[in-house]
Coordinates of C-alpha atoms in Angstrom, one line a residue:
Chain A
M1 CA 24.8 9.2 21.9
D2 CA 24.7 11.5 18.9
T3 CA 22.4 11.4 15.9
N4 CA 24.9 9.7 13.6
E5 CA 25.6 6.9 16.2
V6 CA 21.9 6.3 16.7
L7 CA 21.3 6.3 12.9
K8 CA 24.1 3.8 12.5
Q9 CA 22.6 1.4 15.1
V10 CA 19.1 1.8 13.7
N11 CA 20.5 1.0 10.3
E12 CA 21.9 -2.3 11.7
I13 CA 18.5 -3.1 13.2
F14 CA 16.8 -2.5 9.8
I15 CA 19.4 -4.7 8.0
D16 CA 18.7 -7.5 10.5
V17 CA 14.9 -7.3 10.7
L18 CA 14.3 -6.7 7.0
D19 CA 17.1 -9.1 6.0
N20 CA 18.5 -6.8 3.4
E21 CA 22.2 -5.9 3.7
D22 CA 21.9 -3.1 1.1
I23 CA 19.9 -0.8 3.3
I24 CA 21.4 2.6 3.9
L25 CA 19.2 4.8 6.1
R26 CA 19.1 8.6 6.0
N27 CA 17.1 11.0 8.0
D28 CA 14.6 11.5 5.2
T29 CA 14.2 7.8 4.4
T30 CA 10.6 6.6 4.5
A31 CA 8.8 3.2 4.0
N32 CA 8.4 4.1 0.3
D33 CA 12.2 3.9 -0.1
I34 CA 12.6 0.3 1.2
E35 CA 10.7 -2.5 -0.5
E36 CA 10.6 -4.8 2.6
W37 CA 9.4 -2.0 4.9
D38 CA 5.6 -2.5 4.9
S39 CA 2.8 -2.3 7.4
L40 CA 3.7 -5.8 8.7
T41 CA 7.4 -5.3 9.2
H42 CA 7.0 -1.7 10.5
I43 CA 5.9 -2.8 13.9
Q44 CA 8.7 -5.5 14.0
L45 CA 11.2 -2.7 13.4
V46 CA 9.7 -0.6 16.2
V47 CA 9.8 -3.5 18.7
A48 CA 13.5 -4.3 17.7
V49 CA 14.4 -0.6 18.2
E50 CA 12.7 -0.5 21.6
K51 CA 14.5 -3.7 22.7
H52 CA 17.9 -2.5 21.4
F53 CA 17.8 0.9 23.1
K54 CA 15.8 -0.4 26.1
I55 CA 13.2 2.3 25.7
R56 CA 9.4 2.4 25.2
F57 CA 7.7 4.7 22.7
T58 CA 4.2 6.0 23.2
S59 CA 1.6 5.0 20.6
K60 CA 1.2 8.7 19.8
E61 CA 4.9 9.0 19.1
I62 CA 5.0 6.0 16.7
L63 CA 1.9 7.2 14.8
T64 CA 3.4 10.6 14.1
W65 CA 6.7 9.5 12.6
N66 CA 7.0 10.5 9.0
N67 CA 10.5 9.4 8.3
I68 CA 13.6 7.9 10.0
G69 CA 14.7 11.3 11.2
D70 CA 11.5 11.5 13.4
M71 CA 12.2 8.0 14.8
I72 CA 15.9 9.0 15.6
E73 CA 14.6 12.2 17.3
S74 CA 12.3 10.1 19.6
I75 CA 15.2 7.7 20.5
I76 CA 17.5 10.6 21.4
Q77 CA 14.8 12.2 23.5
K78 CA 14.5 9.0 25.5
Q79 CA 18.2 8.6 26.1
P80 CA 19.3 9.2 29.7
Chain B
M1 CA -27.0 7.1 -14.8
I2 CA -24.1 4.7 -14.5
F3 CA -20.7 4.8 -16.3
T4 CA -21.9 2.2 -18.9
S5 CA -25.1 4.0 -19.8
F6 CA -25.6 6.0 -23.0
H7 CA -26.8 8.9 -20.8
F8 CA -23.3 9.1 -19.2
L9 CA -21.5 9.2 -22.5
L10 CA -23.4 12.3 -23.4
F11 CA -23.2 13.7 -19.8
L12 CA -19.4 13.6 -19.4
P13 CA -18.3 15.6 -22.6
I14 CA -21.0 18.3 -21.8
V15 CA -19.7 18.5 -18.2
C16 CA -16.1 18.7 -19.4
L17 CA -16.8 21.5 -21.9
L18 CA -18.8 23.6 -19.4
Y19 CA -16.2 23.0 -16.7
Y20 CA -13.3 24.4 -18.7
A21 CA -15.4 27.2 -20.2
L22 CA -16.2 28.5 -16.7
P23 CA -13.9 30.7 -14.7
P24 CA -11.7 28.6 -12.3
K25 CA -13.3 30.4 -9.3
I26 CA -16.7 28.9 -9.9
R27 CA -15.7 25.5 -11.2
S28 CA -16.0 23.9 -7.7
Y29 CA -19.7 25.1 -7.4
F30 CA -20.4 23.8 -10.9
I31 CA -18.9 20.3 -10.2
L32 CA -20.7 20.1 -6.8
I33 CA -24.1 20.8 -8.5
V34 CA -23.2 18.3 -11.3
S35 CA -22.2 15.7 -8.6
Y36 CA -25.5 16.0 -6.8
Y37 CA -27.4 15.9 -10.1
F38 CA -25.5 12.7 -10.9
Y39 CA -26.4 11.1 -7.5
L40 CA -30.0 12.3 -7.6
N41 CA -30.4 10.6 -10.9
I42 CA -29.6 7.3 -9.3
Q43 CA -31.3 7.5 -5.9
P44 CA -33.0 10.9 -5.3
I45 CA -34.0 10.3 -1.7
Y46 CA -30.6 9.0 -0.6
A47 CA -29.0 12.2 -1.6
L48 CA -30.2 13.4 1.8
L49 CA -28.0 10.8 3.5
L50 CA -25.1 11.9 1.5
F51 CA -25.8 15.5 2.5
F52 CA -26.2 14.4 6.2
T53 CA -22.8 12.7 6.2
T54 CA -21.3 15.8 4.6
I55 CA -22.8 18.2 7.0
T56 CA -22.1 16.2 10.2
T57 CA -18.4 15.5 9.3
Y58 CA -17.9 19.1 8.1
F59 CA -19.2 20.7 11.4
S60 CA -17.5 18.1 13.6
A61 CA -14.2 18.8 12.0
C62 CA -14.7 22.5 12.6
C63 CA -15.7 21.8 16.3
I64 CA -12.7 19.4 16.8
N65 CA -10.5 22.2 15.6
K66 CA -12.1 24.9 17.8
W67 CA -12.9 23.1 21.1
S68 CA -9.8 21.2 22.1
N69 CA -11.3 20.1 25.4
N70 CA -14.2 18.2 23.9
R71 CA -12.5 17.0 20.7
K72 CA -12.6 13.3 21.7
M73 CA -16.3 13.4 22.5
I74 CA -17.1 15.2 19.2
L75 CA -15.1 12.5 17.3
I76 CA -16.9 9.7 19.0
I77 CA -20.4 11.2 18.4
T78 CA -19.5 11.8 14.7
L79 CA -18.2 8.2 14.3
V80 CA -21.3 6.7 16.0
L81 CA -23.7 8.9 13.8
N82 CA -22.0 8.0 10.5
F83 CA -21.2 4.3 11.3
G84 CA -24.8 4.1 12.8
I85 CA -26.3 5.1 9.4
L86 CA -24.1 2.6 7.6
F87 CA -25.1 -0.1 10.2
I88 CA -28.8 0.5 9.8
F89 CA -28.8 0.3 6.0
K90 CA -26.2 -2.4 5.6
Y91 CA -26.0 -4.6 8.7
Y92 CA -29.3 -4.2 10.6
N93 CA -31.3 -7.0 8.9
F94 CA -28.3 -9.4 9.2
T95 CA -27.7 -8.6 12.9
V96 CA -31.4 -9.0 13.9
A97 CA -31.8 -12.2 11.9
T98 CA -28.7 -13.6 13.6
L99 CA -29.9 -12.4 17.0
S100 CA -33.3 -14.0 16.5
E101 CA -31.7 -17.3 15.5
I102 CA -29.5 -17.2 18.7
L103 CA -32.5 -16.3 20.9
S104 CA -34.7 -19.1 19.3
Y105 CA -32.0 -21.6 20.4
L106 CA -32.7 -20.3 23.9
H107 CA -36.5 -20.6 23.4
I108 CA -36.9 -16.8 23.5
K109 CA -39.1 -15.4 20.8
I110 CA -38.7 -11.7 19.9
Y111 CA -39.8 -10.3 16.6
F112 CA -37.5 -7.8 15.1
P113 CA -39.2 -6.2 12.0
P114 CA -36.8 -6.2 9.0
L115 CA -36.1 -3.1 7.1
T116 CA -37.0 -3.1 3.4
W117 CA -35.0 0.0 2.4
L118 CA -32.6 -0.3 -0.5
L119 CA -28.9 0.1 0.2
P120 CA -27.9 3.6 -0.7
V121 CA -25.4 3.4 -3.6
G122 CA -21.9 4.3 -2.6
I123 CA -22.6 4.6 1.1
S124 CA -19.7 2.4 2.2
F125 CA -17.4 4.4 0.0
Y126 CA -18.4 8.0 0.9
T127 CA -18.8 7.2 4.6
F128 CA -15.3 5.8 4.8
Q129 CA -14.0 8.9 2.9
A130 CA -15.7 11.3 5.3
I131 CA -14.5 9.3 8.4
G132 CA -11.0 9.3 7.0
Y133 CA -11.2 13.1 6.8
I134 CA -12.5 13.5 10.4
L135 CA -9.7 11.1 11.7
D136 CA -7.1 13.0 9.8
V137 CA -8.3 16.3 11.3
Y138 CA -8.4 14.8 14.8
K139 CA -4.9 13.4 14.5
G140 CA -3.6 16.7 13.1
N141 CA -2.5 15.2 9.8
I142 CA -4.5 17.8 7.8
K143 CA -5.9 21.2 8.4
V144 CA -9.7 21.6 8.8
E145 CA -11.5 22.5 5.6
R146 CA -13.6 25.6 6.2
N147 CA -14.9 26.0 2.7
F148 CA -18.1 24.0 2.7
T149 CA -18.4 23.8 -1.1
I150 CA -14.9 22.3 -1.4
Y151 CA -15.6 19.8 1.4
A152 CA -19.1 18.8 0.0
L153 CA -17.4 18.3 -3.4
F154 CA -14.8 16.0 -1.8
I155 CA -17.5 13.8 -0.4
S156 CA -19.8 13.8 -3.4
F157 CA -17.4 14.1 -6.4
F158 CA -19.4 12.2 -9.1
P159 CA -16.6 10.1 -10.7
L160 CA -15.8 8.5 -7.3
I161 CA -19.1 8.5 -5.5
L162 CA -20.5 5.2 -6.6
S163 CA -17.6 2.8 -5.9
G164 CA -14.5 4.7 -5.1
P165 CA -11.5 4.8 -5.1
I166 CA -12.0 5.8 -1.4
E167 CA -10.0 9.0 -1.6
R168 CA -8.1 11.0 1.1
A169 CA -8.8 14.6 2.0
G170 CA -5.0 15.3 1.9
N171 CA -4.9 14.5 -1.8
M172 CA -8.3 15.9 -3.0
L173 CA -9.1 19.1 -1.1
K174 CA -6.0 21.0 -2.5
Q175 CA -6.9 19.9 -6.0
F176 CA -10.5 21.1 -5.7
K177 CA -9.3 24.4 -4.2
N178 CA -6.8 25.1 -6.9
P179 CA -8.2 23.8 -10.2
I180 CA -5.5 23.3 -12.8
P181 CA -5.8 25.0 -16.2
F182 CA -7.0 23.0 -19.2
S183 CA -4.4 20.3 -19.8
Y184 CA -4.5 18.4 -23.1
T185 CA -2.2 15.7 -21.6
L186 CA -4.4 15.1 -18.6
I187 CA -7.6 15.0 -20.6
T188 CA -6.2 12.5 -23.2
E189 CA -4.8 10.4 -20.4
G190 CA -8.2 10.4 -18.8
F191 CA -10.1 9.3 -21.9
K192 CA -7.5 6.6 -22.6
M193 CA -7.9 5.2 -19.1
M194 CA -11.7 5.3 -19.6
L195 CA -11.4 3.5 -22.9
W196 CA -9.3 0.7 -21.4
G197 CA -11.6 0.6 -18.4
Y198 CA -14.7 0.1 -20.6
F199 CA -12.8 -2.6 -22.5
L200 CA -12.0 -4.4 -19.3
K201 CA -15.5 -4.1 -18.0
L202 CA -17.7 -4.7 -21.1
V203 CA -15.5 -7.0 -23.1
V204 CA -13.4 -9.0 -20.6
A205 CA -15.4 -9.0 -17.4
D206 CA -18.9 -9.2 -18.8
N207 CA -18.1 -12.0 -21.3
L208 CA -16.5 -13.9 -18.4
G209 CA -19.6 -13.1 -16.4
K210 CA -21.9 -14.7 -18.9
Y211 CA -20.1 -17.9 -18.5
L212 CA -19.5 -17.8 -14.8
D213 CA -23.1 -16.6 -13.9
S214 CA -24.5 -19.8 -15.4
F215 CA -22.1 -21.8 -13.3
Y216 CA -22.6 -20.0 -10.0
N217 CA -26.4 -19.7 -10.5
G218 CA -26.9 -23.4 -10.1
G219 CA -24.6 -24.9 -12.8
F220 CA -22.2 -26.1 -10.1
E221 CA -24.8 -28.7 -9.0
Y222 CA -24.1 -30.9 -11.9
A223 CA -20.8 -29.5 -13.3
S224 CA -17.8 -31.8 -14.0
G225 CA -14.5 -31.4 -12.2
A226 CA -13.1 -29.7 -15.3
T227 CA -15.9 -27.1 -15.5
T228 CA -15.7 -26.4 -11.8
T229 CA -11.9 -26.0 -11.8
F230 CA -12.1 -23.7 -14.8
S231 CA -14.9 -21.6 -13.3
V232 CA -13.2 -21.3 -9.9
L233 CA -9.9 -20.2 -11.6
L234 CA -11.6 -17.7 -13.9
Y235 CA -13.7 -15.9 -11.2
P236 CA -10.8 -13.8 -9.8
L237 CA -10.1 -12.5 -13.3
Q238 CA -13.8 -11.5 -13.8
M239 CA -13.8 -9.8 -10.4
Y240 CA -10.5 -8.0 -11.2
S241 CA -11.4 -6.9 -14.7
D242 CA -14.8 -5.7 -13.5
F243 CA -13.6 -3.7 -10.5
A244 CA -10.3 -2.5 -12.1
G245 CA -12.2 -1.6 -15.2
Y246 CA -14.7 0.5 -13.1
S247 CA -11.8 2.1 -11.2
L248 CA -10.0 3.1 -14.4
I249 CA -13.2 4.7 -15.7
A250 CA -13.7 6.5 -12.4
I251 CA -10.0 7.7 -12.3
G252 CA -10.0 8.6 -16.0
C253 CA -13.2 10.5 -15.6
A254 CA -11.7 12.5 -12.7
R255 CA -8.6 13.1 -14.8
T256 CA -10.7 14.7 -17.7
L257 CA -11.6 17.3 -15.1
G258 CA -8.0 17.8 -14.1
I259 CA -8.3 15.8 -10.8
I260 CA -5.7 13.1 -10.1
A261 CA -7.3 10.3 -8.0
M262 CA -5.3 7.5 -6.4
N263 CA -4.7 4.2 -8.1
N264 CA -6.9 1.3 -7.0
F265 CA -5.1 -1.7 -8.5
N266 CA -1.6 -2.5 -9.4
R267 CA -1.6 -5.9 -11.2
P268 CA -2.4 -7.9 -8.0
F269 CA -2.2 -11.3 -9.7
F270 CA 1.6 -11.0 -10.1
S271 CA 2.0 -10.9 -6.3
E272 CA 4.3 -13.4 -4.7
S273 CA 2.5 -13.5 -1.4
M274 CA -0.9 -12.6 0.1
P275 CA 0.4 -9.5 2.0
I276 CA 1.8 -8.2 -1.4
F277 CA -1.5 -9.1 -3.1
W278 CA -3.4 -6.9 -0.6
R279 CA -1.1 -4.0 -1.3
K280 CA -2.1 -4.2 -4.9
W281 CA -5.8 -5.1 -4.7
H282 CA -8.4 -2.4 -3.9
I283 CA -5.6 -0.2 -2.7
S284 CA -7.8 2.6 -1.5
L285 CA -9.7 0.3 0.9
T286 CA -6.7 -1.6 2.2
S287 CA -4.6 1.5 2.7
W288 CA -7.5 3.1 4.5
M289 CA -7.7 0.1 6.8
T290 CA -3.9 0.0 7.2
D291 CA -3.7 3.7 8.2
Y292 CA -6.7 4.1 10.4
V293 CA -7.1 0.6 12.0
F294 CA -4.2 -1.8 11.3
T295 CA -1.3 0.4 12.3
P296 CA -2.8 1.8 15.5
L297 CA -3.8 -1.8 16.4
T298 CA -0.3 -3.3 15.8
V299 CA 1.2 -0.4 17.8
A300 CA -1.1 -1.2 20.7
L301 CA -0.5 -5.0 20.4
R302 CA 3.2 -4.8 19.9
K303 CA 4.2 -6.4 23.1
W304 CA 2.9 -9.7 21.6
E305 CA 5.2 -9.2 18.7
L306 CA 4.4 -11.5 15.7
K307 CA 1.3 -12.9 17.5
G308 CA 0.0 -9.3 17.8
I309 CA 0.5 -8.8 14.1
A310 CA -1.3 -12.0 13.3
L311 CA -4.2 -11.0 15.6
A312 CA -4.3 -7.5 14.1
S313 CA -4.3 -9.1 10.6
M314 CA -7.3 -11.3 11.5
I315 CA -9.2 -8.3 12.9
I316 CA -8.5 -6.1 9.8
F317 CA -9.5 -8.8 7.3
L318 CA -12.7 -9.6 9.2
L319 CA -13.5 -5.8 8.9
V320 CA -12.6 -5.9 5.2
G321 CA -14.9 -8.9 4.8
I322 CA -17.8 -7.2 6.7
W323 CA -17.2 -4.0 4.8
H324 CA -18.4 -5.8 1.6
G325 CA -21.7 -6.7 3.2
A326 CA -23.6 -8.4 5.9
S327 CA -23.3 -12.2 5.3
W328 CA -21.4 -15.1 6.7
N329 CA -19.7 -15.6 3.3
Y330 CA -18.0 -12.2 3.6
I331 CA -17.1 -12.8 7.2
L332 CA -15.5 -16.1 6.2
F333 CA -13.8 -14.5 3.2
G334 CA -12.2 -12.0 5.6
A335 CA -11.3 -14.8 8.1
I336 CA -9.5 -16.8 5.3
H337 CA -7.5 -13.8 4.2
G338 CA -6.8 -12.9 7.8
T339 CA -5.3 -16.4 8.2
Y340 CA -3.3 -16.1 5.0
V341 CA -1.8 -12.7 6.0
G342 CA -1.4 -13.6 9.7
S343 CA 0.4 -16.9 8.9
S344 CA 2.6 -15.2 6.3
A345 CA 3.8 -12.8 9.1
L346 CA 4.3 -15.6 11.6
F347 CA 6.4 -17.7 9.2
Q348 CA 8.1 -14.9 7.3
K349 CA 11.5 -15.3 9.1
K350 CA 11.6 -19.1 8.5
R351 CA 10.7 -18.7 4.9
K352 CA 13.4 -16.1 4.4
K353 CA 15.9 -18.3 6.0
I354 CA 15.1 -21.2 3.7
E355 CA 15.1 -18.9 0.7
K356 CA 18.6 -17.6 1.7
S357 CA 20.1 -21.1 2.3
Y358 CA 19.0 -22.3 -1.2
S359 CA 19.3 -18.9 -3.0
L360 CA 15.7 -19.3 -4.0
S361 CA 14.8 -15.6 -4.4
T362 CA 16.8 -15.3 -7.6
K363 CA 15.3 -18.4 -9.2
R364 CA 12.5 -17.8 -11.8
W365 CA 10.7 -21.1 -11.1
Y366 CA 10.5 -20.2 -7.4
K367 CA 9.0 -16.8 -8.2
A368 CA 6.5 -18.4 -10.6
E369 CA 5.6 -21.0 -8.0
R370 CA 4.9 -18.2 -5.5
I371 CA 2.8 -16.2 -7.9
I372 CA 0.7 -19.3 -8.9
S373 CA 0.3 -20.3 -5.2
T374 CA -0.9 -16.8 -4.3
Y375 CA -3.4 -16.9 -7.2
L376 CA -4.7 -20.3 -6.1
L377 CA -5.2 -19.1 -2.5
A378 CA -7.0 -16.0 -3.8
A379 CA -9.2 -18.1 -6.1
F380 CA -10.1 -20.4 -3.2
A381 CA -11.2 -17.4 -1.0
F382 CA -13.2 -16.0 -4.0
I383 CA -15.4 -19.1 -4.0
I384 CA -16.7 -18.0 -0.6
F385 CA -17.0 -14.4 -1.9
R386 CA -19.0 -15.3 -5.0
T387 CA -21.4 -17.8 -3.6
T388 CA -24.5 -16.7 -1.7
S389 CA -24.3 -19.1 1.3
I390 CA -21.7 -21.2 3.1
E391 CA -23.7 -24.3 1.9
Q392 CA -23.3 -23.2 -1.7
A393 CA -19.6 -22.6 -1.2
C394 CA -19.2 -26.1 0.2
K395 CA -21.0 -27.6 -2.8
V396 CA -18.7 -25.7 -5.2
I397 CA -15.6 -26.9 -3.3
Q398 CA -17.0 -30.5 -3.3
A399 CA -17.6 -30.2 -7.1
L400 CA -13.8 -29.5 -7.5
F401 CA -13.2 -33.2 -6.6
R402 CA -15.7 -34.7 -9.1
P403 CA -14.4 -36.8 -12.0
W404 CA -12.6 -34.5 -14.5
G405 CA -15.1 -35.1 -17.4
Q406 CA -15.7 -32.6 -20.1
L407 CA -15.5 -28.9 -20.0
N408 CA -19.1 -27.7 -20.4
H409 CA -19.2 -23.9 -20.9
G410 CA -22.9 -23.6 -21.3
A411 CA -22.5 -21.1 -24.2
S412 CA -22.1 -21.4 -27.9
N413 CA -18.6 -22.2 -29.1
A414 CA -18.3 -18.8 -30.8
E415 CA -19.1 -17.0 -27.5
F416 CA -16.8 -19.2 -25.6
F417 CA -13.9 -18.5 -27.9
V418 CA -14.6 -14.8 -27.9
M419 CA -14.4 -14.9 -24.1
L420 CA -11.1 -16.9 -24.2
F421 CA -9.6 -14.7 -26.9
F422 CA -10.1 -11.4 -24.9
L423 CA -9.2 -13.0 -21.7
L424 CA -5.9 -14.1 -23.2
F425 CA -5.4 -10.6 -24.7
F426 CA -6.0 -9.2 -21.2
I427 CA -3.6 -11.6 -19.5
I428 CA -0.8 -10.8 -22.1
S429 CA -1.3 -7.1 -21.7
E430 CA -1.1 -7.4 -17.9
F431 CA 2.1 -9.5 -18.2
K432 CA 3.6 -7.0 -20.6
A433 CA 2.7 -4.1 -18.3
N434 CA 4.2 -5.8 -15.3
Y435 CA 7.4 -7.1 -16.7
Y436 CA 8.0 -5.0 -19.9
P437 CA 6.3 -1.7 -19.1
D438 CA 8.1 0.2 -21.9
K439 CA 7.8 -2.4 -24.7
I440 CA 5.0 -2.5 -27.3
Q441 CA 2.8 0.5 -26.4
L442 CA -0.6 0.6 -27.9
L443 CA -2.6 3.5 -26.4
N444 CA 0.5 5.4 -25.5
N445 CA 2.6 4.7 -28.5
S446 CA 4.7 7.6 -29.7
H447 CA 3.4 7.1 -33.3
F448 CA 0.1 8.8 -33.9
S449 CA -1.1 6.3 -36.4
I450 CA -0.5 3.3 -34.0
R451 CA -2.3 5.2 -31.3
V452 CA -5.3 5.9 -33.5
V453 CA -5.5 2.3 -34.8
S454 CA -5.4 1.1 -31.1
Y455 CA -8.2 3.5 -30.1
I456 CA -10.3 2.3 -33.1
G457 CA -9.5 -1.4 -32.4
I458 CA -10.5 -1.2 -28.7
A459 CA -13.6 0.8 -29.5
L460 CA -14.6 -1.7 -32.1
A461 CA -14.0 -4.6 -29.7
I462 CA -16.3 -2.8 -27.2
L463 CA -19.0 -2.2 -29.8
L464 CA -18.8 -5.7 -31.5
F465 CA -18.0 -7.9 -28.5
G466 CA -18.9 -5.9 -25.4
C467 CA -22.0 -6.7 -23.3
L468 CA -23.7 -3.4 -23.8
D469 CA -26.8 -4.4 -21.9
T470 CA -24.7 -4.8 -18.7
N471 CA -26.5 -4.6 -15.4
G472 CA -23.8 -2.6 -13.6
F473 CA -20.6 -3.3 -11.7
I474 CA -20.1 -6.0 -9.1
Y475 CA -18.9 -3.4 -6.6
F476 CA -22.1 -1.3 -6.8
Q477 CA -23.7 -3.7 -4.3
F478 CA -21.2 -2.7 -1.6

């Protein structure tokens, strides 16, 4: 799966979890860019991504993400 | 020397003048000396504690950076040392009193001598700031600061030392390292913030305080339902104008020296839910708790999904409650907010579904209802915060159900109307700033004459109606 495909699928997850159809993610998108993305919804997004891609991030990975690009990179690294 | 003292009004302009007159290279030394002078003026002996926190966290950060094998151990020792000091001064008496009580139920009698030391001013604020730095270095979020003067200044910077905002090393160290040249805009911005902060504190908060103190210092025993309801509804506004006023003076003061500190409040009483309220209330503390405790906790508890978030919310708000002080009231205050935020997370999906099916989120009445409900929930929790025991809090809650009766304000009519007038002015200005930020500017009006009239008007309001014999800020006790 390439970066664009992962980004597209993550975008769908964000739309579903945050219940906002207008979300368009980019690699440099951060929580400051999306109103509904706060400390409470952040972990719900992580769980939804883990379930969707059938992967498990380490706590260290999650805590070092600075933007969507970092999350996408972690997903790609875990792909078989 | 506190912000509302005459001494400080002389101190700040002199410090500003000398600061900009000195070469940029030595400004950090100058402000460090000034900061210690400021703190020594309040509690001379406790400056040693401030220095101890500074020196332990400074050297620990250097060691964490140097010895990668023992970094976890160094971090733990530093946390134990600094939280240990905080515990002894703030929580020891409460812990041993509770322990004695539990042991007496088991018929075991052990005498723990209480400590009679005063609480060092600002200890909760600067300890959290120093621990935030050490955690940032440990996690690799920032580079270790080798310049001791710059680091000591970050911990002791006089505008923020007494009650925050609890700043982050990432924002402050670079500003202290590279002082900006004299900026007329920053200085005027700073003085405007301070003027508005003094107005909020001395005119709005302290006039409200005169009325509310008589209610909470025993008045609730015989107050009517109307008086109790009125007092309970007003207290959040006193608390807000007091602490937001203090924060504006602190941030404004930092700005006159060219330092931009983080915002501490963002009109929290226009929040539509409790989680939003906490993103706008005492932002420096809640963001600290979110970054260093809540997020790692939710990550660790994520297999429990929403229940994990609810549990983490409860833990975090218990900590927020305890941070304010050692009493069952603060613990209960935290537990109530933990319940508010945790249940908000649990029912968020259902609420959103209902909102969507009835298109509620676009309706003004629905937004207004949510803002009012959030305010009422906050006001209820503030009863516990303001009272000195759970028994007293229960009495105030019971008094809410007394016959409505007359509104007895325990002050002269003139004083009462002055309080109401400035309270209304404050609420309108908050409403305007929230919904119409660009309309009717006073302090920032583009016309010079309107700006000057506004400065004079606010200064006159402070001189004529402000409580100039104020005893300090509510948050100094934390």
